[in-house]
Coordinates of C-alpha atoms and ligand atoms in Angstrom, one line a residue:
X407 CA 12.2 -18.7 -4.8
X408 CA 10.6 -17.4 -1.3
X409 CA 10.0 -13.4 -1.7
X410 CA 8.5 -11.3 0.8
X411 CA 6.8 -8.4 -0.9
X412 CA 6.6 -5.5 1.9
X413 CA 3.9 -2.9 1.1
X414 CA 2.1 -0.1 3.1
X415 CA -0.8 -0.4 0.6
X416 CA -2.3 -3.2 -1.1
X417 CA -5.6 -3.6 -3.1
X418 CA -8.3 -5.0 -1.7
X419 CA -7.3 -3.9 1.8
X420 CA -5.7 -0.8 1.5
X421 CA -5.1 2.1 -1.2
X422 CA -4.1 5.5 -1.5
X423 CA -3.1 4.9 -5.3
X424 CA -1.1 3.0 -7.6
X425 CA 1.3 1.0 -5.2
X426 CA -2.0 -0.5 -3.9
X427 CA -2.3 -1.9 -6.9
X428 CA 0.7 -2.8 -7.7
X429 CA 0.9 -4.7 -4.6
X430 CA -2.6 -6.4 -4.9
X431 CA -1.5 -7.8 -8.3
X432 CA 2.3 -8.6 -9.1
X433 CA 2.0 -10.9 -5.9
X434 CA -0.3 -13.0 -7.9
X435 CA 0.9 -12.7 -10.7
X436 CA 4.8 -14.0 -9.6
X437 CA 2.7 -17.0 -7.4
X438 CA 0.8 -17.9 -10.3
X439 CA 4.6 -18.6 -12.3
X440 CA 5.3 -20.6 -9.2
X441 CA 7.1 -18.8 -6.3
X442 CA 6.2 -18.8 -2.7
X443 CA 5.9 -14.8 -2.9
X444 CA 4.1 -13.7 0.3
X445 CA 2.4 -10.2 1.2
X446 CA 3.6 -7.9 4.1
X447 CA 1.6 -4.9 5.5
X448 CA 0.7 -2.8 7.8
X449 CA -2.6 -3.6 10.0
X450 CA -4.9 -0.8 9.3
X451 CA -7.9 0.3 11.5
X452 CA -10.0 0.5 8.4
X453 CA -8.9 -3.1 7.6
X454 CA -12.2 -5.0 8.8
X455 CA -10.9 -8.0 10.5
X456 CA -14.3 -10.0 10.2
X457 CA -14.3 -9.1 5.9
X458 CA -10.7 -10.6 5.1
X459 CA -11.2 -13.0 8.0
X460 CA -7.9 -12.4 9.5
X461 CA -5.6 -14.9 12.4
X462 CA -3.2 -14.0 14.6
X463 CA -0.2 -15.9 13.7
X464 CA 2.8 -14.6 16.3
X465 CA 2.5 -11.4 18.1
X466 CA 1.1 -8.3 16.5
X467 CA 0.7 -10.3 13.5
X468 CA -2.4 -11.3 11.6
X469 CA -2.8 -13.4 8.6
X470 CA -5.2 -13.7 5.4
X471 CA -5.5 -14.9 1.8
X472 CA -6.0 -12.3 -1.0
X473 CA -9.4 -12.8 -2.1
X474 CA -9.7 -15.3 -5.1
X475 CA -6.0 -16.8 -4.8
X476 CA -3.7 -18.2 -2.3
X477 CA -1.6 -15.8 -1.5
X478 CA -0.5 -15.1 2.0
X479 CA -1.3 -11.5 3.1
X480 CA 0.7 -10.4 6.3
X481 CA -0.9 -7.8 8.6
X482 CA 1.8 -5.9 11.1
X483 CA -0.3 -4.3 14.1
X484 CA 1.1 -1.5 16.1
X485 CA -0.7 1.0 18.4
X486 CA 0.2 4.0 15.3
X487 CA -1.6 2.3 12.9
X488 CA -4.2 1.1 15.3
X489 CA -5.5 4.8 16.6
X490 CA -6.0 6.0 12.6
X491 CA -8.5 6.3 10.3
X492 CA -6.6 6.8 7.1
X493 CA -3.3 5.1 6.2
X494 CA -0.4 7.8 6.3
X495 CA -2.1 11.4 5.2
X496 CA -5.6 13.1 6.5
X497 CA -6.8 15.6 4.9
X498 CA -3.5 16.7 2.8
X499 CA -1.5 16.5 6.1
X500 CA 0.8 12.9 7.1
X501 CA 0.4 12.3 10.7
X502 CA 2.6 13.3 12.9
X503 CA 3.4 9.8 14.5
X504 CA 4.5 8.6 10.3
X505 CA 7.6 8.0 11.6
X506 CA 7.1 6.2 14.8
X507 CA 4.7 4.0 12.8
X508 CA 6.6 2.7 9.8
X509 CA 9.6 2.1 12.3
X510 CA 7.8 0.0 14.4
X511 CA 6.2 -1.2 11.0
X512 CA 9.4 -2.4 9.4
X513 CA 11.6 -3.5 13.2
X514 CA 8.8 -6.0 12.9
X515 CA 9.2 -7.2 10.0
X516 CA 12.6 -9.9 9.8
X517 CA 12.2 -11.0 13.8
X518 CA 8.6 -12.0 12.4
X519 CA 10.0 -14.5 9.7
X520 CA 12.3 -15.5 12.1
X521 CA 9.7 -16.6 14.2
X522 CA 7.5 -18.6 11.8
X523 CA 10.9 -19.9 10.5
X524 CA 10.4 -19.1 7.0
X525 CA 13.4 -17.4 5.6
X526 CA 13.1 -15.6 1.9
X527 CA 15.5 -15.9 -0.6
X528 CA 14.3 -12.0 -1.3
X529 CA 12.8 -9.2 0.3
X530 CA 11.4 -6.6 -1.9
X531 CA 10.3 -3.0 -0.7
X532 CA 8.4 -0.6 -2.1
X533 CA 8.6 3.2 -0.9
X534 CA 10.1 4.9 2.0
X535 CA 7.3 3.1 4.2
X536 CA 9.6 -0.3 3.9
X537 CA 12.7 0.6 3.4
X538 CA 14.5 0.6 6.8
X539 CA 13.7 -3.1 6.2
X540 CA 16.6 -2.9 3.6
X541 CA 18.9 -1.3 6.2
X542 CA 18.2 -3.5 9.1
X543 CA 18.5 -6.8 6.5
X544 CA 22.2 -5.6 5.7
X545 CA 22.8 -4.9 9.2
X546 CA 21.6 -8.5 10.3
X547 CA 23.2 -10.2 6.6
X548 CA 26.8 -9.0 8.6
X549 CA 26.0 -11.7 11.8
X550 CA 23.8 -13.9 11.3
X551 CA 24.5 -16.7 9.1
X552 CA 20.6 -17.9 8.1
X553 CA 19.8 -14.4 6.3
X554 CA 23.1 -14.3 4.3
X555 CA 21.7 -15.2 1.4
X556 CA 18.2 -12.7 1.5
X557 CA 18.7 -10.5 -1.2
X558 CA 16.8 -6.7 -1.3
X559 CA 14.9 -5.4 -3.9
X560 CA 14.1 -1.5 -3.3
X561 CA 11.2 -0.3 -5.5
X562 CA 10.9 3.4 -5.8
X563 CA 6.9 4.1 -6.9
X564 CA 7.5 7.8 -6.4
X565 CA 10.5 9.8 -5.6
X566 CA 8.4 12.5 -4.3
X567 CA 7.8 10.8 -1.3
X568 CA 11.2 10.2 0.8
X569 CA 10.0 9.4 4.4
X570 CA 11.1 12.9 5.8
X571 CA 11.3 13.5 9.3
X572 CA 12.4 16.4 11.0
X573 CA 15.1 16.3 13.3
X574 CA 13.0 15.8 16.6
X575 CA 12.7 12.4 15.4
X576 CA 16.3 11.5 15.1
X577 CA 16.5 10.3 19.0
X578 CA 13.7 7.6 18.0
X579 CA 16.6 5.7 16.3
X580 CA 18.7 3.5 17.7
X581 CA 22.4 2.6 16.8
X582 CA 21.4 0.4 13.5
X583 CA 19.4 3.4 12.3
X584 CA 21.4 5.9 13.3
X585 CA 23.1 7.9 10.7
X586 CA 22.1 5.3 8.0
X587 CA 18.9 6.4 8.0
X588 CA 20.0 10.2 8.6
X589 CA 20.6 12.6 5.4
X590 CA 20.8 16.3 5.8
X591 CA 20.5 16.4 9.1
X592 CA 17.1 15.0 8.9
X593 CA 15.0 11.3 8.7
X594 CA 15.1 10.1 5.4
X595 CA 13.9 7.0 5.0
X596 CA 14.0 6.5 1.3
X597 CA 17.9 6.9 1.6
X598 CA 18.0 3.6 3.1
X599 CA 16.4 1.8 0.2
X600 CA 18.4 3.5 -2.3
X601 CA 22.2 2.9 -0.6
X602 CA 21.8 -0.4 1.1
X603 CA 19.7 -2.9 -1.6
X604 CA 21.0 -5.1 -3.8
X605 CA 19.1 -4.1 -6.8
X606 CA 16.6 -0.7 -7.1
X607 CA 14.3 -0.2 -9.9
X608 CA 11.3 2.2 -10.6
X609 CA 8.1 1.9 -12.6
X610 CA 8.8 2.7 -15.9
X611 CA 12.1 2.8 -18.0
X612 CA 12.0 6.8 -18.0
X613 CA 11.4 7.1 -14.5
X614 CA 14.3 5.1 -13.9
X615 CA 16.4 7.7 -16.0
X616 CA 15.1 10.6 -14.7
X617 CA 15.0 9.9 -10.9
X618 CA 19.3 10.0 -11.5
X619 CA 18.5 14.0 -12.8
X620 CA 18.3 16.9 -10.4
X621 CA 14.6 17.9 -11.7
X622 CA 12.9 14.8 -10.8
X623 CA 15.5 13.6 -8.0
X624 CA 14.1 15.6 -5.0
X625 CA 17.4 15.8 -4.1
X626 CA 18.4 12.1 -3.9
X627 CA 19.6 12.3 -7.6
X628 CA 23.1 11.8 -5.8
X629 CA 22.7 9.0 -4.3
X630 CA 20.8 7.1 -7.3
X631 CA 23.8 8.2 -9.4
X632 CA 26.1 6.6 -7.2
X633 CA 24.4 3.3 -7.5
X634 CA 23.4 3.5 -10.8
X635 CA 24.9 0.7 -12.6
X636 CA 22.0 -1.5 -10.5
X637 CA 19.1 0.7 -11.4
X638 CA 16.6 -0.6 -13.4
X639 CA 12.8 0.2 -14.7
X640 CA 9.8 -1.9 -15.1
X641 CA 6.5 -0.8 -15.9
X642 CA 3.5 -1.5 -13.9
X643 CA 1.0 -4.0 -15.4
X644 CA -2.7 -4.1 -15.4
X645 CA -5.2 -6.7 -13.6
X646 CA -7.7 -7.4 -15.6
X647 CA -9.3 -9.4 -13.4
X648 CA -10.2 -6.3 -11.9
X649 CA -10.1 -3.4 -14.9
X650 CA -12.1 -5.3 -17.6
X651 CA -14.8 -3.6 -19.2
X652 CA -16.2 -7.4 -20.5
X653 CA -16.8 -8.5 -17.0
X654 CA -16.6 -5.4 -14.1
X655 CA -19.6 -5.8 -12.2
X656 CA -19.8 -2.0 -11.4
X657 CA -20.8 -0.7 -15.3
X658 CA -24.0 -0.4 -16.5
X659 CA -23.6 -2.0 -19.5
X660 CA -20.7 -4.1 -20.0
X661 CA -18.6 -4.4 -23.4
X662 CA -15.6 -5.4 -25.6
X663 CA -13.8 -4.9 -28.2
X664 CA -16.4 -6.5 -30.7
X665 CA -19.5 -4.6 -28.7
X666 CA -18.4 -1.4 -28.8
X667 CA -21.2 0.3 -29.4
X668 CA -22.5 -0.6 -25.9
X669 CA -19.5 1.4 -24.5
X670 CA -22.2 4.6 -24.9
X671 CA -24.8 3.3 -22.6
X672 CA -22.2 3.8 -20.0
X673 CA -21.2 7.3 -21.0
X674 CA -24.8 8.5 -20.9
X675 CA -25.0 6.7 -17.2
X676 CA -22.1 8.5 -16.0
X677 CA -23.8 11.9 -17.6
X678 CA -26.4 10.9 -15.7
X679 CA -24.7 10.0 -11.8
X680 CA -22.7 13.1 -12.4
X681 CA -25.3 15.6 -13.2
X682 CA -24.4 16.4 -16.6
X683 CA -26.7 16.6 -19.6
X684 CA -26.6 13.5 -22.3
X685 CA -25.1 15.5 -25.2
X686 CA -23.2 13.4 -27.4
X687 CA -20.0 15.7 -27.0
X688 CA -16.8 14.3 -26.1
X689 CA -16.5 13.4 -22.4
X690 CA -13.2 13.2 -20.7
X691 CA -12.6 11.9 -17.6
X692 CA -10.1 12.1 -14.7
X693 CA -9.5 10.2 -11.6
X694 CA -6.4 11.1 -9.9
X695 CA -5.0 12.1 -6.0
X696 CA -5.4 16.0 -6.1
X697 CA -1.5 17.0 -5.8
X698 CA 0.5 19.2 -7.9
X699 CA 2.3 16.1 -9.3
X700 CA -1.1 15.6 -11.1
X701 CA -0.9 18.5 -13.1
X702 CA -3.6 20.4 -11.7
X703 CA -1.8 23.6 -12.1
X704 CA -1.8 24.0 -15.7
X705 CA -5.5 22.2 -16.0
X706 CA -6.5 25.6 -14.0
X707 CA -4.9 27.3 -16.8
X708 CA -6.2 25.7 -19.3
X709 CA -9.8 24.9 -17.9
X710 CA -12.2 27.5 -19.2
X711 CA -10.6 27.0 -23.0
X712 CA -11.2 23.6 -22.5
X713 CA -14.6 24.0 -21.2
X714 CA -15.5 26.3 -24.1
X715 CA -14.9 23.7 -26.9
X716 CA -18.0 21.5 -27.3
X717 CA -17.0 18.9 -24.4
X718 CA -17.7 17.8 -20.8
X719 CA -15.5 16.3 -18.1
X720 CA -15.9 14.4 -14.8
X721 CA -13.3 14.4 -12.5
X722 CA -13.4 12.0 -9.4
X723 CA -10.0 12.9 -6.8
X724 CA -8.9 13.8 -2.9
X725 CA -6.0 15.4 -1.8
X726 CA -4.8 18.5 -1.7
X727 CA -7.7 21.0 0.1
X728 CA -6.8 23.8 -2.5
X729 CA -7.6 21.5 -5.6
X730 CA -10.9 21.1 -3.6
X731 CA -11.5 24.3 -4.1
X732 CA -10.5 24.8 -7.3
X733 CA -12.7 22.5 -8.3
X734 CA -15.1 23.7 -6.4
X735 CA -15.3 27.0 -8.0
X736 CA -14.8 25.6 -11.5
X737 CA -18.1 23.5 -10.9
X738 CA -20.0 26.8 -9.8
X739 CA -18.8 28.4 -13.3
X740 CA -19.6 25.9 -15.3
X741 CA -22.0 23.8 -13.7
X742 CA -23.4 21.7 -17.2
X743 CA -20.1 21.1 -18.5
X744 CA -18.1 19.8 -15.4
X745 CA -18.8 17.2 -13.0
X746 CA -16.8 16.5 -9.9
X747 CA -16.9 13.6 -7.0
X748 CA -14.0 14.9 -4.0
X749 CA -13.8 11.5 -2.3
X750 CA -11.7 8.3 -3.3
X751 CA -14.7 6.2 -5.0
X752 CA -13.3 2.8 -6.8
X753 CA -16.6 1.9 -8.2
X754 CA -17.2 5.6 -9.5
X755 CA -13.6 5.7 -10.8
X756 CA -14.7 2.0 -12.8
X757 CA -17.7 3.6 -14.0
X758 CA -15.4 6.9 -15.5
X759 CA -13.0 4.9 -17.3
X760 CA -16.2 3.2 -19.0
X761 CA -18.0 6.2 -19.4
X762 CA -15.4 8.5 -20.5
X763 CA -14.3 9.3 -24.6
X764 CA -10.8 10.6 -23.3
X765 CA -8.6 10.3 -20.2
X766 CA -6.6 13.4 -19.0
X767 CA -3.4 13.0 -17.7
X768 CA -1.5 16.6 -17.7
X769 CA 0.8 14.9 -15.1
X770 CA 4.0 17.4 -13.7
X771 CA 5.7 14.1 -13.4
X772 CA 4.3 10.3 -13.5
X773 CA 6.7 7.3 -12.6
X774 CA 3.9 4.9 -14.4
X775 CA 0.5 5.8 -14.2
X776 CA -2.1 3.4 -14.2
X777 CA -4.7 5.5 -15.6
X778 CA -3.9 5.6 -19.4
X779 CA -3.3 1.5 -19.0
X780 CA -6.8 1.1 -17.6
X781 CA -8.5 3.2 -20.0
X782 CA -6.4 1.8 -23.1
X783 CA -8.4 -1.4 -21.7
X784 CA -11.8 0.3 -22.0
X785 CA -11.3 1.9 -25.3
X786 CA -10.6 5.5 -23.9
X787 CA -7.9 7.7 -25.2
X788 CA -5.6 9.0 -23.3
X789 CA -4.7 12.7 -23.1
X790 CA -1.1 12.9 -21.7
X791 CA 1.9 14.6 -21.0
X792 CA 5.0 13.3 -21.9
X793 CA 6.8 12.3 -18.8
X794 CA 7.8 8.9 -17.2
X795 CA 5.7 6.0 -17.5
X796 CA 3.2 8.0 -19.6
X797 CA 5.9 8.8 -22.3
X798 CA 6.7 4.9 -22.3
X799 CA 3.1 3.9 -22.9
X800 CA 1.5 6.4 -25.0
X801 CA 2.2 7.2 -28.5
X802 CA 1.0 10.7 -30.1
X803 CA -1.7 10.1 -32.7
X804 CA -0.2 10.7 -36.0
X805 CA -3.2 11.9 -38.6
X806 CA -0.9 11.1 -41.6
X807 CA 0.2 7.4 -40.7
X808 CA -3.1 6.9 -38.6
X809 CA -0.9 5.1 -36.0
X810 CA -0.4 6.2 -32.6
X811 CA -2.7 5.7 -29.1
X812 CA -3.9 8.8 -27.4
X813 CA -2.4 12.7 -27.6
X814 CA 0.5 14.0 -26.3
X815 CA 2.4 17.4 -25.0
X816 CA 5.8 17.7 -23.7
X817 CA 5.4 21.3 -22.3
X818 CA 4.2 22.0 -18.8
X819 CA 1.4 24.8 -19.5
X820 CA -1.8 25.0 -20.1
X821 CA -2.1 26.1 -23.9
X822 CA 0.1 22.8 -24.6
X823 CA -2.2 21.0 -22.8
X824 CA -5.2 22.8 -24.5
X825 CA -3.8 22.1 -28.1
X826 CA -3.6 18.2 -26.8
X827 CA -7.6 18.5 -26.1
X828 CA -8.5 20.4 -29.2
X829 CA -6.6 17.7 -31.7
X830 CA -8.7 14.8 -29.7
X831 CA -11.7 16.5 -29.9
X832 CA -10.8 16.9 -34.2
X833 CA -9.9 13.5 -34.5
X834 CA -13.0 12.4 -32.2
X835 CA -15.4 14.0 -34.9
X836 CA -13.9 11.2 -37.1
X837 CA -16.1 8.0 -36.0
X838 CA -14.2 5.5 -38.1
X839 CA -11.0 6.8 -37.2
X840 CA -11.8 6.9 -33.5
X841 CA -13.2 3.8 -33.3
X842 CA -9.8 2.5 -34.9
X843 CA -7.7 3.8 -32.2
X844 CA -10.1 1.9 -29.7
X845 CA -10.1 -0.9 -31.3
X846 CA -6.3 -1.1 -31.2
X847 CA -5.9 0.2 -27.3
X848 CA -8.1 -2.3 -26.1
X849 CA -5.7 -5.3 -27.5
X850 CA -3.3 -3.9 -25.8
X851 CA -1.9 -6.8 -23.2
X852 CA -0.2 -5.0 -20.4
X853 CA -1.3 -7.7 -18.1
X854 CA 0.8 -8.3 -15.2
X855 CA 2.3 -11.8 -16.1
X856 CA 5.0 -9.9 -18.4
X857 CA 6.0 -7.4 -15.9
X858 CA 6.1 -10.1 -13.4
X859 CA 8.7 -12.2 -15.1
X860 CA 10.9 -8.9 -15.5
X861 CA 10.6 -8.7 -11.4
X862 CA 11.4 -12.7 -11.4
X863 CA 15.0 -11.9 -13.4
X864 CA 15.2 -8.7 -11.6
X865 CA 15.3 -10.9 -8.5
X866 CA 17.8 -13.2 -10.1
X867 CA 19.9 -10.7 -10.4
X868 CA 19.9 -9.5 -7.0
X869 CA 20.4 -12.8 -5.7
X870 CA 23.9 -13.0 -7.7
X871 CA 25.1 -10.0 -5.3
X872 CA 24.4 -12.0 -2.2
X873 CA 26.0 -14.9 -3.3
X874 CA 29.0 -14.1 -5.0
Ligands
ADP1143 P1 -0.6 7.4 -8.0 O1 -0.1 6.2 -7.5 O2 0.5 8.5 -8.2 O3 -1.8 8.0 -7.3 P2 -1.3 5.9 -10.4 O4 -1.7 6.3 -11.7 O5 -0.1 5.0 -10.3 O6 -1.1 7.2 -9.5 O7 -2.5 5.1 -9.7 C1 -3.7 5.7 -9.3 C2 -4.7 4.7 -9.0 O8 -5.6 5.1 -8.0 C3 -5.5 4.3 -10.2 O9 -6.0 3.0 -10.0 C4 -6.7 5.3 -10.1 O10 -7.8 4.8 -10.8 C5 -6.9 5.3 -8.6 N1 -7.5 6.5 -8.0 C6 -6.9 7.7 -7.8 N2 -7.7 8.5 -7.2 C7 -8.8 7.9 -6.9 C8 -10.1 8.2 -6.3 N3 -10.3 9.5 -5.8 N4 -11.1 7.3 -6.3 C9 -10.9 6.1 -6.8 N5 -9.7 5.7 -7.4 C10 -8.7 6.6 -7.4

């Protein structure tokens, strides 16, 4: 099959959060089963042409292999994404040319593979940033005899996020847009996606349900009902050539299963870098985009009980400036128990999921989550709501059976979520039985090459509408 994979982040060029990596890896992980898959993205100012050694291949159009494989990485330049620093949002605020720039993003896009001659069999989006692609491929599929047979895959990473324009905007489409890209009165981008592909599917099996539900819909959960028979859920995967505690390059001490013991080296390091003292109480750790979807909320609420058991945490996030300063005034409170980095920081956030006992996730919502995958990988538990992709992947310790991966609460509050951290924090005291949770988290595969054949019949399946 020839997919084009249309993303407005991808590891190692670009990231805001987990559809970077989603996009870095189940690329490579769909080439390495044999596909001509290729990458398509925006051209970022903070993409360093010189680093990824990037051509020009038509107009406005550069070209690159992901580092370490042979995948083709498609840059889209425009003069929106040329004038910014950051990809979509500065300092908690999108900028106010979004719109302009993912239109001129995604028009781009097909008259490009025209050009080089290279027609997919599929076109897969992800997010509200790609999917006027899927409206302008139907539009095109009704004239034009060679893309007939492309097939759309729309990939929803976060429901949250829709695209949403304000009226003003609505003279910047012309007639193809117009109206299909037009919900409430307003730009919605995401609406596109969801009416007009041949397949959808989210993250996570749970994500997939509950995106159809008014609470979690954001007010598309009609239009996801309506086409709901082709709605399907796949949970992200892992790479490990990245998250791997045996070989990543920016640990102090690196470890495995069988070397466990060494794993402590690294949490007294990370005591250390964040200004914490080396007590052997639990740490937990945290690496997330400071927004509400996080579940900062009820972590205010629940912060100085936590903070008063016999524990530390590190948390490493951006986002939102009034987590800042929550944060900010939590460190001042409780200076030897707390450390923060406000930043994004991937080597710090490698050196966290090493260091760390426990992993908090008190997430509002979560379509996947990476961060309970990639600590299962270095032997930290996961503290987690139940919601999503989280409720798919972790399972609630059960003293009496032993079984179970990491701690969960279903309620949104803080106390729930303080009862999560106090039975971790009891079953921690337990060595043997902590260690045996480790030791089973970290053989955990969720590797990309599964998930990636779920996307291959996912494909299939969307090829069957085209050419029936
Ligand atoms: P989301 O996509 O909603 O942000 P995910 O759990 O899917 O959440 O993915 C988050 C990814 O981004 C993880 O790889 C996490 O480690 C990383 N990440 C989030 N915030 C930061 C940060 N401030 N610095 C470094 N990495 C971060």
């Amino acid at each position: 099959m020839k997919i084009l994979f249309v993303a407005s982040e991808v590891v190692p060029f670009a990231k805001t959060g987990g559809l970077a990596d989603v996009a870095g890896a189940l690329p490579k992980a769909i080439r390495k089963i044999g596909h001509d898959i290729r990458v398509f993205m925006p051209r970022y100012k903070k993409i360093d042409p010189e680093k990824w050694n990037l051509k020009p291949v038509a107009q406005d159009i550069f070209e690159a292999r992901m580092p370490g494989s042979e995948l083709i990485v498609y840059f889209a330049e425009n003069r929106y994404f040329a004038q910014r620093d950051e990809l979509y949002v500065q300092k908690g605020k999108g900028y106010p040319d979004n719109c302009e720039a993912f239109l001129a993003f995604c028009r781009a896009a097909i008259p490009f593979l025209k050009k080089i001659n290279w027609i997919p069999d599929i076109i897969h989006c992800n997010d509200w940033q790609s999917a006027p692609i899927v409206l302008y491929l139907h539009e095109f599929r009704k004239r034009q005899p060679t893309l007939k047979r492309t097939a759309t895959v729309y990939s929803i990473h976060n429901m949250a996020y829709q695209g949403e324009f304000s009226e003003e905007k609505i003279p910047l489409l012309n007639e193809a847009d117009m109206g299909n890209l037009v919900f409430g009165g307003k730009i919605l981008f995401a609406k596109a996606g969801i009416l007009f592909s041949d397949v959808i599917n989210s993250v996570s099996k749970t994500y997939a349900k509950e995106i159809q539900t008014e609470e979690f819909g954001y007010g598309l959960e009609g239009l996801m009902q309506k086409r709901s028979a082709d709605v399907y859920g796949i949970v992200n995967g892992v790479d490990y050539e990245l998250w791997n505690p045996a070989t990543d390059k920016q640990i102090i001490k690196r470890y495995s299963r069988m070397t466990l013991s060494l794993k402590v080296q690294n949490k007294t390091a990370l005591q250390d870098e964040m200004g914490l003292p080396q007590e052997s109480v639990p740490l937990m750790g945290m690496i997330s985009r400071l927004d509400v979807q996080k579940g900062f909320d009820i972590l205010a609420e629940a912060i100085n009980g936590i903070l008063e058991l016999d524990c530390q945490l590190v948390i490493l996030g951006t986002g939102n400036p009034k987590y800042h300063r929550l944060l900010e005034q939590i460190k001042k409170k409780h200076p030897d128990r707390i450390g923060i980095k406000l930043g994004f920081d991937a080597a710090l956030a490698q050196r966290i999921y090493a260091g760390s006992d426990m992993f908090l996730l008190p997430s509002k919502y979560e379509p996947c989550g990476l961060g309970q995958l990639i600590s299962f990988k270095y032997g930290t538990i996961p503290i987690a709501r139940k919601t999503g992709g989280l409720a798919d992947t972790v399972h609630d310790y059960d003293a009496e059976t032993g079984e179970g991966d990491g701690f969960i609460f279903e309620e949104y509050n803080g106390s729930a979520l303080l009862d999560a951290v106090k039975r971790a924090i009891e079953v921690y005291k337990d060595k043997s039985t902590w260690k045996k949770i480790q030791e089973r988290v970290m053989q955990y595969d969720y590797s990309w090459d599964a998930s990636a054949k779920k996307y291959i019949s996912l494909y299939v399946k969307a090829l069957d509408k085209v050419i029936k």
